[in-house]
C-alpha positions in Angstrom: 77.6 8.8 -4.9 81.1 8.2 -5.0 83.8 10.8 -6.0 86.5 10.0 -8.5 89.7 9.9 -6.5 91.7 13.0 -7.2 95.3 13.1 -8.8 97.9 15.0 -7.5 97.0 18.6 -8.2 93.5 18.1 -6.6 91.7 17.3 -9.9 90.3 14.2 -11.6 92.1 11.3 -13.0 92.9 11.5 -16.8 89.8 10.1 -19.0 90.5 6.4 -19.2 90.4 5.7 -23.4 87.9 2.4 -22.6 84.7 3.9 -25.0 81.5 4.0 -23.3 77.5 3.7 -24.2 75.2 5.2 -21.7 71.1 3.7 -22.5 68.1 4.8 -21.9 68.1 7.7 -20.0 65.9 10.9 -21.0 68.8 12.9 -23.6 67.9 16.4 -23.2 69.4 17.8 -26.6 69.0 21.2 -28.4 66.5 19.8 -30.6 65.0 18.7 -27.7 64.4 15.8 -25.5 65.5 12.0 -26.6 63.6 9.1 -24.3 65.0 6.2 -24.4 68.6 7.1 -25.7 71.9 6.2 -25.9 75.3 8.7 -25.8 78.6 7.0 -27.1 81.9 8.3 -25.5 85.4 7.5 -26.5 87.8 8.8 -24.9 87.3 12.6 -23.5 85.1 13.4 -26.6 81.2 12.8 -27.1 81.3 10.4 -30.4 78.7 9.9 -33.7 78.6 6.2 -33.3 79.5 3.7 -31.2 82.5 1.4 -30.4 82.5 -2.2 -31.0 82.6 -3.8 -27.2 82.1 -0.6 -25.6 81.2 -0.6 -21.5 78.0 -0.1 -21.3 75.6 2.4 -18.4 72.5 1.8 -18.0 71.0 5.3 -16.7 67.5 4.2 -17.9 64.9 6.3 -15.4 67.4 9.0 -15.4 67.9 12.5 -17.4 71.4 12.8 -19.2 71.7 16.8 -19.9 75.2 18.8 -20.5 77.4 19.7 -17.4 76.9 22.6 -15.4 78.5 26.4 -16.6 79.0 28.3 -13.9 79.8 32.3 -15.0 80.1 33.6 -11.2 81.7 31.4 -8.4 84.1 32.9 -5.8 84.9 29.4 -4.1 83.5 26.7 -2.0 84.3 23.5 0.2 85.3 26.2 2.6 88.0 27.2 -0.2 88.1 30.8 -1.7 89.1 32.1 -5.5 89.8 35.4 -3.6 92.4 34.2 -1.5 94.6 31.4 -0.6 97.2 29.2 -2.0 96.5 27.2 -5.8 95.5 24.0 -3.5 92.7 25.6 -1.8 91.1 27.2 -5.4 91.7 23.3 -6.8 89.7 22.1 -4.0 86.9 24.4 -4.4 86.7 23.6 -8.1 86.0 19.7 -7.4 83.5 20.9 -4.6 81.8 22.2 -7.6 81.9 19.6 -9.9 80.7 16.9 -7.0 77.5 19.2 -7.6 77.6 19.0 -11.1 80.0 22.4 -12.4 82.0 21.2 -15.0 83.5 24.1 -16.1 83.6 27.5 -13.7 84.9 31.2 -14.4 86.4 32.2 -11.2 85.4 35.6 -9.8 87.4 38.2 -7.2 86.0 40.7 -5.1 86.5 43.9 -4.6 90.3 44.2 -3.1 93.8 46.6 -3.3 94.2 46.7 -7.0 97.8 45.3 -6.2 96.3 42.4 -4.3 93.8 41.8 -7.1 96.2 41.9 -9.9 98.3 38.9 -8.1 95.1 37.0 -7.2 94.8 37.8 -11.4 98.3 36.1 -12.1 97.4 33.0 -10.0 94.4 32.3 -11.5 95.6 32.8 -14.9 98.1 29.5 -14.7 94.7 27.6 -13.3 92.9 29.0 -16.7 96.1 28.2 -18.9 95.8 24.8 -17.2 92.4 24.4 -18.1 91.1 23.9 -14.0 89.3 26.6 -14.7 87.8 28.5 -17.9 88.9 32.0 -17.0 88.8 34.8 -14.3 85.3 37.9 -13.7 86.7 40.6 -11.8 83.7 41.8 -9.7 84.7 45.1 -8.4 86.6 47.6 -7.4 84.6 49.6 -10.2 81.3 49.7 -8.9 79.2 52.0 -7.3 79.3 52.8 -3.5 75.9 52.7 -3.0 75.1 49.2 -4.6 78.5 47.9 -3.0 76.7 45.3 -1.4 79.4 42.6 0.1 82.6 45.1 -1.4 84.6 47.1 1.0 83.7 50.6 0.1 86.9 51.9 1.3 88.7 50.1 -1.6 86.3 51.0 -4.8 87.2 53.1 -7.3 85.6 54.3 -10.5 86.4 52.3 -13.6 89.2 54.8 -15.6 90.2 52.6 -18.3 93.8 52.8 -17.5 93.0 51.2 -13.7 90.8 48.4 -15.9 94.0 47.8 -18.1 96.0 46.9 -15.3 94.0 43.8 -14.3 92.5 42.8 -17.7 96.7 43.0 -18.8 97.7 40.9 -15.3 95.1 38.0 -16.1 97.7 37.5 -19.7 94.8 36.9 -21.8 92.6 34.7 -18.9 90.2 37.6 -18.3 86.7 36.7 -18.9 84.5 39.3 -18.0 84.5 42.5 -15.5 81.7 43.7 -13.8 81.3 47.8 -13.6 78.7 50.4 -12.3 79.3 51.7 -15.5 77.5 55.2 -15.2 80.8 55.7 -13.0 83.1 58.3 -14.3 84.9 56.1 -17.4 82.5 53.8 -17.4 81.2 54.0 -20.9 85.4 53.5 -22.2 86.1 50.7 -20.2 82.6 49.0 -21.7 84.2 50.2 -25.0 88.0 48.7 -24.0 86.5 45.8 -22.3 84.8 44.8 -25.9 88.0 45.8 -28.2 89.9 43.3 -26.0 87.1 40.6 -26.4 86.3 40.4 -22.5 82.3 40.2 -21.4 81.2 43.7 -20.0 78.8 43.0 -16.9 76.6 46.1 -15.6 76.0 45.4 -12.1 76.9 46.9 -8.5 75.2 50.1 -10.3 72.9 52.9 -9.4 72.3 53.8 -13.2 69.0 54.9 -14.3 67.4 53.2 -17.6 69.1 55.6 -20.1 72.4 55.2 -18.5 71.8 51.7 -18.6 71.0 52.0 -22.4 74.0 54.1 -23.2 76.0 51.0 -21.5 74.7 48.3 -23.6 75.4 50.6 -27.0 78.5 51.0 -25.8 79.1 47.5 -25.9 78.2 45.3 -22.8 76.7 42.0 -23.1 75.7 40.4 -18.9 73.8 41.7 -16.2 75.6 40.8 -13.1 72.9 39.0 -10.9 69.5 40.9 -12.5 67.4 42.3 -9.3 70.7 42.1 -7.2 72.3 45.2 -5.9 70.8 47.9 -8.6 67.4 50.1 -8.2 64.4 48.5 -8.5 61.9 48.8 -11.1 59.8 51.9 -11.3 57.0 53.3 -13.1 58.6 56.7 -13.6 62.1 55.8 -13.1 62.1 52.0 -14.9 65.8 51.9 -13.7 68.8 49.1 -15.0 66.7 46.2 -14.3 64.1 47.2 -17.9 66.6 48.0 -19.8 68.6 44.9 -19.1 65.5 42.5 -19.4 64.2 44.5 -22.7 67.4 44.1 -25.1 68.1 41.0 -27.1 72.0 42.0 -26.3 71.8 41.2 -22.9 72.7 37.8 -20.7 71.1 38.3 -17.4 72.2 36.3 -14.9 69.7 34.5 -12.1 71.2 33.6 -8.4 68.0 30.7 -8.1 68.8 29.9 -4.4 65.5 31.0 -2.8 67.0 34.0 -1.1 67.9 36.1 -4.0 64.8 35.5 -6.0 61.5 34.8 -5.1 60.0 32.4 -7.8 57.5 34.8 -9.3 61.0 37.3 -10.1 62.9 34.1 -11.9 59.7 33.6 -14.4 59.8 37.0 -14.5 63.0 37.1 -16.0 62.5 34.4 -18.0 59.6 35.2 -19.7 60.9 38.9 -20.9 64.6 37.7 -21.6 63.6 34.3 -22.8 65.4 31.0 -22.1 68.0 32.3 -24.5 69.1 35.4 -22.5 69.3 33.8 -19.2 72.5 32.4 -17.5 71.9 30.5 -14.1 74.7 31.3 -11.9 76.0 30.4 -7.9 77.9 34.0 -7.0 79.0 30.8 -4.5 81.2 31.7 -1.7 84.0 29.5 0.3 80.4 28.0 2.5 79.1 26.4 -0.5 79.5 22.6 -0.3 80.9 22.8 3.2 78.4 25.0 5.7 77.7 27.2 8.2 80.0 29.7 10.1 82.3 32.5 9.5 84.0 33.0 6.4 86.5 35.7 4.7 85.1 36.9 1.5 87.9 39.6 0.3 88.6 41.8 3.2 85.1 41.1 4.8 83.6 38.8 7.4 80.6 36.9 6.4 78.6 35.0 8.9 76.5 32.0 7.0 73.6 30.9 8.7 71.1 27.7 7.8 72.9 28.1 4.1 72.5 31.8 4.0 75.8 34.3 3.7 75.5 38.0 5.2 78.1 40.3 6.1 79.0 40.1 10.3 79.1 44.4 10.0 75.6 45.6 8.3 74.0 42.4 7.5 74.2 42.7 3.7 74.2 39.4 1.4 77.2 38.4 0.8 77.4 35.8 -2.0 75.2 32.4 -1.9 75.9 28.9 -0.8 74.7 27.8 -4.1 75.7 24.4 -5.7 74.2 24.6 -9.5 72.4 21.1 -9.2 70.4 23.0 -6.5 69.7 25.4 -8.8 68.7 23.3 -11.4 66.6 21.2 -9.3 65.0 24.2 -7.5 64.2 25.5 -11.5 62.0 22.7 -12.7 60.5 21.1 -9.7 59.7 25.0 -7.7 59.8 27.4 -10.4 57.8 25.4 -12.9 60.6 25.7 -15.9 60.8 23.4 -18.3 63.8 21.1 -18.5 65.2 22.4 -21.8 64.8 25.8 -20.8 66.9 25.0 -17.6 69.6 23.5 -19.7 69.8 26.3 -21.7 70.3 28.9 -18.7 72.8 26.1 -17.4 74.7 25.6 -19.4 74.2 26.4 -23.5 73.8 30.2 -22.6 76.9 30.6 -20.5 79.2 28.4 -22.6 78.1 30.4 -25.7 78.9 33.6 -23.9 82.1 32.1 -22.9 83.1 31.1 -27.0 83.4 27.4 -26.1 79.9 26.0 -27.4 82.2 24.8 -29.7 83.5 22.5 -26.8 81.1 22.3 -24.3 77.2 23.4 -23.9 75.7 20.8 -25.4 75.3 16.7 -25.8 76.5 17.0 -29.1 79.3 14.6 -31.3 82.5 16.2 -31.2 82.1 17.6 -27.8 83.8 17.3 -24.5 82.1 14.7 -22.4 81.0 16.8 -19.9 77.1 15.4 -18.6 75.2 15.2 -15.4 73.1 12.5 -14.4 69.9 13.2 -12.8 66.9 11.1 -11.6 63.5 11.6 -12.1 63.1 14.0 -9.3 66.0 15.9 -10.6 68.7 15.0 -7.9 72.8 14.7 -9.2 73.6 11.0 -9.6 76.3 11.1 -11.5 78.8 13.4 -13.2 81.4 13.2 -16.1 84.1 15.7 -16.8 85.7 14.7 -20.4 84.9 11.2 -20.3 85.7 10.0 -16.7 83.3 10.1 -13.9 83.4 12.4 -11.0 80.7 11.1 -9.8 79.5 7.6 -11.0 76.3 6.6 -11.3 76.6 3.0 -10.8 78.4 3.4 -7.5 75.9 5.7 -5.5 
């Protein structure tokens, strides 16, 4: 596989305007699946029909499904979203579309609100640029004792006022927040988060199943990585994680790196929510696409181990090493999914809850060229980012 070379800002090349077919690959469509197929391109744009004395790809053997949508991803290639200069976010973004992420939300961690809300203005330029497709705050407003890989000295509890101040510093960039939100003004940020049109994630919460309820009535739409950092099920105390799997308003959101989840949890997940309600995420940190050692994630040391991130003090799991064509790969061939049911997690689900299906999602004509090439054993051969390859598939 060889990588597109990258302009000057650390991103790909323009599209070149040359129109492309690519044949006979397996089309994985929301209608379904398409043997034998063939997607035109023109330009950046995903066309009806095709152009006379168009290039032509032969991905036949291969699966052709829409690129990667990553809702949760604070860095990688030894790069961090939480820190660092614009350089260092650009390269973590191309680590991530090597591996198949063609668009990303970029996601803090829990930090002084000061720091946070200039970490917010940097990464707003990125979004207005379009490197990236907005900013997740995930903390300071959870709860201290589902911190997990957040300094507990710098939380706070999510007053509206305090939530105003980053949501107003992102200028419009802000995606979605994540909030213990049975946290004194909790329930009003939910409720400001909505009126200002940015996702409200419960996660980082102790709340019990009626808190949880009150939560999603009061307007939140994700769960912040289901299982992760929030009571367990119970049979008298059911907890966050029924009420989040039980209501049709919910996104839950699945960390499918093997450490997070066992397998029988995923199907779990996806049998109650549906392949509709699920959103496969990385919660990657700088180690992703780069390896082990010791990292900074916020204000905290992480030591990463054989691909595994835990915090140097107490041990806790701090973020994943996860590339999304791991996870997709780990999804059908593992976990047992179907393919169309992975590409809905992966990349349908998140885009919708982003308000860009119009865009991206999808293999559709009028859409971005955004597509992944995979072979039969579900391994990343090539990838296209509006119409020019990343990674192409007739060089690997």
């Amino acid at each position: 596989m060889t990588p597109t070379p990258l302009g000057a800002r650390g991103t790909a090349r323009p599209a070149t305007t040359h129109p492309q077919v690519l044949t006979g690959a397996s089309l994985v469509l929301p209608t379904g699946t398409v043997h034998d197929s063939r997607l035109a391109i023109d330009g950046t744009q995903i066309t009806a029909e095709e152009t006379p004395h168009a290039n032509v790809v032969d991905v036949r053997g291969h699966w052709l499904v829409p690129g990667f949508v990553d809702l949760h991803n604070h860095g990688g290639g030894g790069a961090s979203f939480t820190s660092g200069t614009v350089e260092d976010v650009l390269t973590g973004i191309h680590t991530h579309r090597l591996h198949g992420t063609t668009t990303l939300v970029a996601s803090t961690v829990t930090d002084d609100m000061d720091l946070l809300a200039q970490r917010a203005g940097l990464l707003s330029e990125l979004a207005e640029q379009g490197d990236i497709a907005g900013i997740h705050f995930e903390g300071p407003f959870i709860s201290p004792c589902r911190k997990g890989a957040h300094s507990e000295k710098l939380l706070r509890d999510p007053e509206p006022a305090e939530v105003r101040k980053l949501i107003d510093a992102a200028r419009g960039t802000a995606k979605m927040v994540t909030l213990a939100t049975e946290l004194p003004g909790g329930l009003d940020s939910v409720r400001l988060l909505a009126e200002h049109g940015v996702i409200a994630a419960i996660g980082h919460t102790d709340a019990t199943y009626e808190q949880t309820v009150a939560a999603i009535d009061a307007g939140a739409t994700v769960a912040t990585h289901l299982f992760n950092a929030m009571p367990q099920i119970g049979h008298r105390a059911p907890g966050p994680i029924t009420a989040l799997l039980e209501d049709d308003r919910i996104t839950v959101e699945l960390i499918n790196d093997g450490t997070h989840l066992h397998p029988a949890a995923l199907q779990l997940a996806f049998h109650h929510a549906g392949a509709a309600r699920v959103a496969l995420i990385t919660d990657a940190m700088d180690a992703a696409g780069f390896g082990d050692g010791r990292y900074l994630l916020g204000p905290l040391e992480v030591e990463v181990t054989e691909g595994v991130a835990r915090l140097v003090e107490g041990g806790s799991i701090a973020g994943s090493t996860l590339t999304l064509d791991r996870a997709f790969q780990r999804a059908v061939t593992v976990d047992g999914l179907p393919v169309e049911n992975v590409v809905a997690a992966i990349s349908a689900n998140p885009a919708r809850l982003l308000g860009m299906y119009d865009r991206i999602g999808s293999l559709e004509p009028g859409k971005d060229a955004d597509l992944v090439v995979l072979d039969h054993q579900f391994a990343l051969k090539g990838v296209m980012r509006r119409g020019e390859w990343v990674i192409d598939p007739q060089l690997g």
